[in-house]
CSV table of C-alpha atoms and ligand atoms in Angstrom, one decimal:
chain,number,residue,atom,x,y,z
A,1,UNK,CA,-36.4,-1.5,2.1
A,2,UNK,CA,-35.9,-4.7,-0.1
A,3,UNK,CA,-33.0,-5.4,-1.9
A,4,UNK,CA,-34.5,-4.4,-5.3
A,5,UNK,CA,-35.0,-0.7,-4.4
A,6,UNK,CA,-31.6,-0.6,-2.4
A,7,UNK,CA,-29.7,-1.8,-5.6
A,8,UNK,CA,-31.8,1.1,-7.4
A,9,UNK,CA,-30.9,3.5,-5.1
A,10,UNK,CA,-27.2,2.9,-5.3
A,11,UNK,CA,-26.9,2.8,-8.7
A,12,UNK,CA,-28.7,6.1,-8.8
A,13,UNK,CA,-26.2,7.5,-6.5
A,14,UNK,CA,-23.7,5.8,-8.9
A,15,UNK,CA,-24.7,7.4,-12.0
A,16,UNK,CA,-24.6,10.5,-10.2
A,17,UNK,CA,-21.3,10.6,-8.8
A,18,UNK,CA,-20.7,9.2,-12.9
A,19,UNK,CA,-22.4,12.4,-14.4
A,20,UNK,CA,-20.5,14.7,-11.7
A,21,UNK,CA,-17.2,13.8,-12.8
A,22,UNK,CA,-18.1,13.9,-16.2
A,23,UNK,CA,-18.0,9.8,-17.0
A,24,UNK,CA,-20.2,7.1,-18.3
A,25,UNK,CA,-22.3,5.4,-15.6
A,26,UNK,CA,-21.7,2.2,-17.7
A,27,UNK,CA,-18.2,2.9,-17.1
A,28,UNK,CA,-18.7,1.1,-13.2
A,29,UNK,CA,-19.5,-1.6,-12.2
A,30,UNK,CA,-21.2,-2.5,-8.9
A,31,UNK,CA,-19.7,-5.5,-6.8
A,32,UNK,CA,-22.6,-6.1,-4.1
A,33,UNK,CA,-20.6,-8.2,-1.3
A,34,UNK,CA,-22.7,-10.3,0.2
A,35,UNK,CA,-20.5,-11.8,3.1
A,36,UNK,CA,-22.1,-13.4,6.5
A,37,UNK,CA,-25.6,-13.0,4.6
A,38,UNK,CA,-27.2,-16.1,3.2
A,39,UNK,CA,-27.1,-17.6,-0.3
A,40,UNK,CA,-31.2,-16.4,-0.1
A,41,UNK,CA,-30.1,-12.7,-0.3
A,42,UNK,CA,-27.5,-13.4,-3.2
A,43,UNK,CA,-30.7,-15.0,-4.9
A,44,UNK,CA,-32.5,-11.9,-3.9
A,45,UNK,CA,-30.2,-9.6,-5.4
A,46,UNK,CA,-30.0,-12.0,-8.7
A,47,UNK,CA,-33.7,-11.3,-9.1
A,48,UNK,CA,-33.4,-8.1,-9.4
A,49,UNK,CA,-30.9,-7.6,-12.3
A,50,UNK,CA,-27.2,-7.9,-10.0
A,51,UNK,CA,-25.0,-10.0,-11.4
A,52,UNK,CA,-21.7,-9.4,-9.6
A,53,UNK,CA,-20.8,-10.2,-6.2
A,54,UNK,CA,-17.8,-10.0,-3.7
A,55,UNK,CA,-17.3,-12.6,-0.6
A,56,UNK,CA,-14.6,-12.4,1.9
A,57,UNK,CA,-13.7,-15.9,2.7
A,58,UNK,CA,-13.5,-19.8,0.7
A,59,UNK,CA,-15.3,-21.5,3.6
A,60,UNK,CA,-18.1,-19.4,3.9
A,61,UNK,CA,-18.7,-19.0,-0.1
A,62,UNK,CA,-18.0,-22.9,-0.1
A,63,UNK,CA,-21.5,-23.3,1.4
A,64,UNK,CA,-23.4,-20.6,-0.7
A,65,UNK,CA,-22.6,-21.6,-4.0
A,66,UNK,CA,-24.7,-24.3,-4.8
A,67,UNK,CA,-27.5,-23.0,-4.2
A,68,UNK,CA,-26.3,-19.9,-6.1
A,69,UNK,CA,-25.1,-21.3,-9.1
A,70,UNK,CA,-28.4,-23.5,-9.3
A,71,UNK,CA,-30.5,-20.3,-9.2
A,72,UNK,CA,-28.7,-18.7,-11.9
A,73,UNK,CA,-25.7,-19.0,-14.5
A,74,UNK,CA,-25.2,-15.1,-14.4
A,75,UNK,CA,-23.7,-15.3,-11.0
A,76,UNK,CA,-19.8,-13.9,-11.2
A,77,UNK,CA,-18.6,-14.3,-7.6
A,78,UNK,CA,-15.4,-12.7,-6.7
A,79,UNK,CA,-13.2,-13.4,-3.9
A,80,UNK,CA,-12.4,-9.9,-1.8
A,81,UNK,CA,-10.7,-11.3,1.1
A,82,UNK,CA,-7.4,-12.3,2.7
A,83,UNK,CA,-6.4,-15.9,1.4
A,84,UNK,CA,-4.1,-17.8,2.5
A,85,UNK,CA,-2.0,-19.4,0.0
A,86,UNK,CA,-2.5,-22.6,1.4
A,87,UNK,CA,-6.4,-22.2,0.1
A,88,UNK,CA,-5.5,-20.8,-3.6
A,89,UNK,CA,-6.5,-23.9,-5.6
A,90,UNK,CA,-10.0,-24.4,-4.0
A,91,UNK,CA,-10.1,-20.1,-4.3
A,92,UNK,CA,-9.4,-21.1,-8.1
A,93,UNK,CA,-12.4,-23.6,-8.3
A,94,UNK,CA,-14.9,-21.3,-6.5
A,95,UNK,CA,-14.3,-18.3,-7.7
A,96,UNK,CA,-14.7,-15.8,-10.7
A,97,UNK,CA,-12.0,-13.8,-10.1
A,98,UNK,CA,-9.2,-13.1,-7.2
A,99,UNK,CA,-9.6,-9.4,-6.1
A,100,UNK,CA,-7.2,-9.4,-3.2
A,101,UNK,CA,-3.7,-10.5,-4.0
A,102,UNK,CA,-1.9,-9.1,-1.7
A,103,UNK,CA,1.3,-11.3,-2.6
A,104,UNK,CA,4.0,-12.7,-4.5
A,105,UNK,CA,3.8,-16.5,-3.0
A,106,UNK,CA,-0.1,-16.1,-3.8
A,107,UNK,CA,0.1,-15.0,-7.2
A,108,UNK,CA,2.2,-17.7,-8.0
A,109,UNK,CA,-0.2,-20.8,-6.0
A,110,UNK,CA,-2.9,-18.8,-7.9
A,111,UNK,CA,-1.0,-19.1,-11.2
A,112,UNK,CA,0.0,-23.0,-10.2
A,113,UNK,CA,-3.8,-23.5,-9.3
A,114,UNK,CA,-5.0,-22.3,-12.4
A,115,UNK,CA,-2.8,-24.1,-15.0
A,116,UNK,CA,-3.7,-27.5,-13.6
A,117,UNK,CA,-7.1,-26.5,-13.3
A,118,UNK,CA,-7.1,-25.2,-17.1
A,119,UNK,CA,-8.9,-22.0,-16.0
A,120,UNK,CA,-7.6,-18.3,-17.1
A,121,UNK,CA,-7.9,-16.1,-13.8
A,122,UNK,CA,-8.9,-12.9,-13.5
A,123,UNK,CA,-6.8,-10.8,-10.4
A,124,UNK,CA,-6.5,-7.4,-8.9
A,125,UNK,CA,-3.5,-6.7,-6.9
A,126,UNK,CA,-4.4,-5.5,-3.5
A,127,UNK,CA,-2.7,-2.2,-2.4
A,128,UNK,CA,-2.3,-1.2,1.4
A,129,UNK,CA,-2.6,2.7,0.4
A,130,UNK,CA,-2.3,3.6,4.2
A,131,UNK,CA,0.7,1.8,4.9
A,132,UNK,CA,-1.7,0.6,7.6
A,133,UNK,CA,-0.3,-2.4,9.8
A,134,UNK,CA,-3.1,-4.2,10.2
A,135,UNK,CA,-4.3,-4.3,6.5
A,136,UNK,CA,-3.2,-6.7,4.0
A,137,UNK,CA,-2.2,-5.3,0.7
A,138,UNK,CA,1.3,-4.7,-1.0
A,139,UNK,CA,2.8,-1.7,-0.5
A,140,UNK,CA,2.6,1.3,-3.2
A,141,UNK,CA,6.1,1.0,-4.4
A,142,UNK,CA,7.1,-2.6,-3.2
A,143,UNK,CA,10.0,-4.7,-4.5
A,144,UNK,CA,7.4,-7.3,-4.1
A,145,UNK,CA,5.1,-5.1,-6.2
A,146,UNK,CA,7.2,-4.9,-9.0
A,147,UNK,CA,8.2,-8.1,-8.9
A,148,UNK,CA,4.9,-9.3,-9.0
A,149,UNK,CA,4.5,-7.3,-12.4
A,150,UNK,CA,7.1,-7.9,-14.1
A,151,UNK,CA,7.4,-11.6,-13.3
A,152,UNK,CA,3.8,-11.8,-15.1
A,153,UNK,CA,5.1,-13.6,-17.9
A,154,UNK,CA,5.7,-16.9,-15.2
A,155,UNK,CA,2.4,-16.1,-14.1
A,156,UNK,CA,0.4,-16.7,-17.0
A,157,UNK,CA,-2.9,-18.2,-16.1
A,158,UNK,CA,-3.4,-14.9,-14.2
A,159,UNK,CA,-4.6,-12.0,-16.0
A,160,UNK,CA,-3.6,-8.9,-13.8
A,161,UNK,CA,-6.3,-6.5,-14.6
A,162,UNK,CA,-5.9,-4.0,-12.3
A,163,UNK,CA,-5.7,-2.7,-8.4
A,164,UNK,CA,-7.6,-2.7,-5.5
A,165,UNK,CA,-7.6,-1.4,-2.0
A,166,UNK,CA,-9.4,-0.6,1.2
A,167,UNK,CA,-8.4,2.9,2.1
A,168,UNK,CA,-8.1,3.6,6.2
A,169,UNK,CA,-11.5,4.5,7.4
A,170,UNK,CA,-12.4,7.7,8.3
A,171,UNK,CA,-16.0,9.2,9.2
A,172,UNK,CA,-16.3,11.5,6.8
A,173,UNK,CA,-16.2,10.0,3.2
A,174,UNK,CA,-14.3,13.0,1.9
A,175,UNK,CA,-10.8,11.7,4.2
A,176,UNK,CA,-10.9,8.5,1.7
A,177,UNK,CA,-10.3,11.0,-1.3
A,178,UNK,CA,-6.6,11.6,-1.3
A,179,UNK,CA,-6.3,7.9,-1.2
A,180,UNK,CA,-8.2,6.7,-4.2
A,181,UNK,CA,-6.8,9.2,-6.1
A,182,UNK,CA,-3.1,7.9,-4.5
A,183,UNK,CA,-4.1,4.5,-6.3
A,184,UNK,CA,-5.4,6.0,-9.1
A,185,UNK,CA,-1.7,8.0,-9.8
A,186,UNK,CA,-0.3,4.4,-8.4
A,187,UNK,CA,-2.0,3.1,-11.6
A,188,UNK,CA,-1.0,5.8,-14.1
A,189,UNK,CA,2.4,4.5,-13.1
A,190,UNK,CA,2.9,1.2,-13.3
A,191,UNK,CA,1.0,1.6,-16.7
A,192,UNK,CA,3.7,3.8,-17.5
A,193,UNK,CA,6.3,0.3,-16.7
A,194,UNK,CA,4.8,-0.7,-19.7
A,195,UNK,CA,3.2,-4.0,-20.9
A,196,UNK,CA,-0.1,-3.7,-18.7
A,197,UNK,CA,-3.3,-1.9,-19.0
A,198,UNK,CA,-4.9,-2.1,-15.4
A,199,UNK,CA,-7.8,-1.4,-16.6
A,200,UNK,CA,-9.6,-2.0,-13.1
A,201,UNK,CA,-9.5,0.5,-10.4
A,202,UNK,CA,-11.5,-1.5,-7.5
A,203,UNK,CA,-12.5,1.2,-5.0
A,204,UNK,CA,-15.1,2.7,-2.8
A,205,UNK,CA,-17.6,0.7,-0.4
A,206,UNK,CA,-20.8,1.4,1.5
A,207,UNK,CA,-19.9,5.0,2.7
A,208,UNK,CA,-17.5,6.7,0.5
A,209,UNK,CA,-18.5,4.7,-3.4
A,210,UNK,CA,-19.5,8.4,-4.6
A,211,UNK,CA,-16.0,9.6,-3.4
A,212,UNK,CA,-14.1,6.7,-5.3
A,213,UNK,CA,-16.2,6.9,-8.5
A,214,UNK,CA,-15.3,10.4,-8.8
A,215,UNK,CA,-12.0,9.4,-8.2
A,216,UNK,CA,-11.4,7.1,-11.2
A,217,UNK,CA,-13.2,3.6,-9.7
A,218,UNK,CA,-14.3,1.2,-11.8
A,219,UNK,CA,-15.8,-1.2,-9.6
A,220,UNK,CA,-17.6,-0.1,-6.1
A,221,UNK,CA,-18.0,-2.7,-3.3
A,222,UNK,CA,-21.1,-2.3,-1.6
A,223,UNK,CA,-22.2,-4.3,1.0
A,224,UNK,CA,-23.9,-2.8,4.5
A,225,UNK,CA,-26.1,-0.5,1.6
A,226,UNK,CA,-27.5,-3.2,0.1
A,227,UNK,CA,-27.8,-6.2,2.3
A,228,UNK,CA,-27.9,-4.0,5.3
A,229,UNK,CA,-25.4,-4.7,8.8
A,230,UNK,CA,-23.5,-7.6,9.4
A,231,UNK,CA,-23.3,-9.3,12.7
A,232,UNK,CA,-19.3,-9.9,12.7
A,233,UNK,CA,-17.2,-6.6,12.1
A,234,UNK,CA,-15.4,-6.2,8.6
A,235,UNK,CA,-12.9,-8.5,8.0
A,236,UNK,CA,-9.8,-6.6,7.4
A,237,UNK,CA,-10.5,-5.9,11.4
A,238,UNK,CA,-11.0,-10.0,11.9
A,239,UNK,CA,-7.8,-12.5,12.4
A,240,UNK,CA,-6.8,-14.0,9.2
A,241,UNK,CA,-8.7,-16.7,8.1
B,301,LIG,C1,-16.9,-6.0,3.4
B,301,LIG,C2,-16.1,-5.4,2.4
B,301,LIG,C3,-16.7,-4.5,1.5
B,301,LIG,C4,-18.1,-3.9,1.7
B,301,LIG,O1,-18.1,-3.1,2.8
B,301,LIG,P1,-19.4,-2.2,3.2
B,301,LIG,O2,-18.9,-1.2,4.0
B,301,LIG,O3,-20.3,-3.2,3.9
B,301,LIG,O4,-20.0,-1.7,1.9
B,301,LIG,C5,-15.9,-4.0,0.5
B,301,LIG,N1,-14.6,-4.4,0.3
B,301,LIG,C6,-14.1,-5.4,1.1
B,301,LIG,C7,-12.7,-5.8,0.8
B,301,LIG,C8,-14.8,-5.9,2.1
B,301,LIG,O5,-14.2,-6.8,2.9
């Protein structure tokens, strides 16, 4: 099946998990993440009308974008990977948003990044909702979480629009349930701190989107669907970059 009737299909299945939980299909966005597959299938997915796109690591975005952005201006590539502070200002030149702060220290090379860049940054805050050891992500209720927040004022070339996470895998979609709605109440709460809106819920990927939309997501992650398998395993299971 080509791309074009894969990204149909999904966002069929999208606006039906929408209409099941009684909210707008317009109301989510789909992310297609097109990490280890070639700048040609971003350009594919372009054609067809996708416009959003996730990638896992600087390096390997760092030779797709190019061709990308001379294909198309609509392109918004976001960075959904581990990064290593150490890489935050060329993250800041490459890349639409930061989806995957999973840090103080990285906020705050983010923040530095941007203001001598000039550039306003979009960023979710990553959340480890499984307390899992081998994910990155802050902890649900964190010092460094909260700190994070409500240092945001220091941090402001980063606009901190809402949360993301990875949930632990489980075969059956249904086991990813408790834990988007765990980072949906998350939310709710640090709303309740006061002084942000959090607008974005970033949740749900190939096998479970349907679960996590009717779970409050604003923003699926799809890759395998769309682009089909990847020859190197998902990269919360690879070493760091
Ligand atoms: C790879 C990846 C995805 C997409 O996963 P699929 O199962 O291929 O849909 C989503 N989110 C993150 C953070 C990823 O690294």
């Amino acid at each position: 099946m080509s791309i074009a009737l894969k990204l149909a299909e999904i966002r069929e299945r999208m606006a039906g998990a929408a209409r099941r939980a009684g909210r707008k299909p317009e109301e989510i966005a789909l992310m297609a993440v097109s990490k280890t597959h070639p700048a040609t299938a971003i350009l594919e997915a372009l054609a067809a009308g996708q416009t959003l796109f996730g990638e896992n690591r600087v390096q390997e975005f760092a030779g797709k974008r190019d061709e990308v952005a001379s294909a198309s201006t609509q392109a918004k590539v976001h960075l959904i990977g581990h990064l290593q502070s150490n890489k935050a200002a060329k993250a800041v030149e490459l890349f639409d948003g930061v989806d995957s702060v999973d840090s103080l220290k990285l906020a705050e090379r983010l923040n530095e990044a941007a203001e001598r860049m000039g550039k306003q940054l979009d960023v979710l805050i990553e959340i480890n909702v499984g307390g899992e050891e081998a994910k990155t992500g802050l902890a649900p209720t964190s010092n460094e979480l909260y700190a994070l927040l409500d240092g945001r004022a220091r941090l402001s070339s980063l606009t901190i629009r809402g949360c993301m996470t990875v949930p632990p895998f489980t075969e059956d979609p249904e086991g990813a349930r408790g834990y988007f709605r765990q980072l949906r109440e998350l939310r709710e709460g640090l709303r309740a701190r006061g002084g942000l809106e959090l607008e974005e819920l970033s949740m749900g990927m190939s096998h479970d989107f349907e679960v996590a939309i009717e779970e409050g997501s604003t923003c699926v992650r799809v890759g395998t669907a769309i682009f089909g398998s990847r020859s190197y395993p998902a990269p919360y299971e690879e070493p760091a970059q």
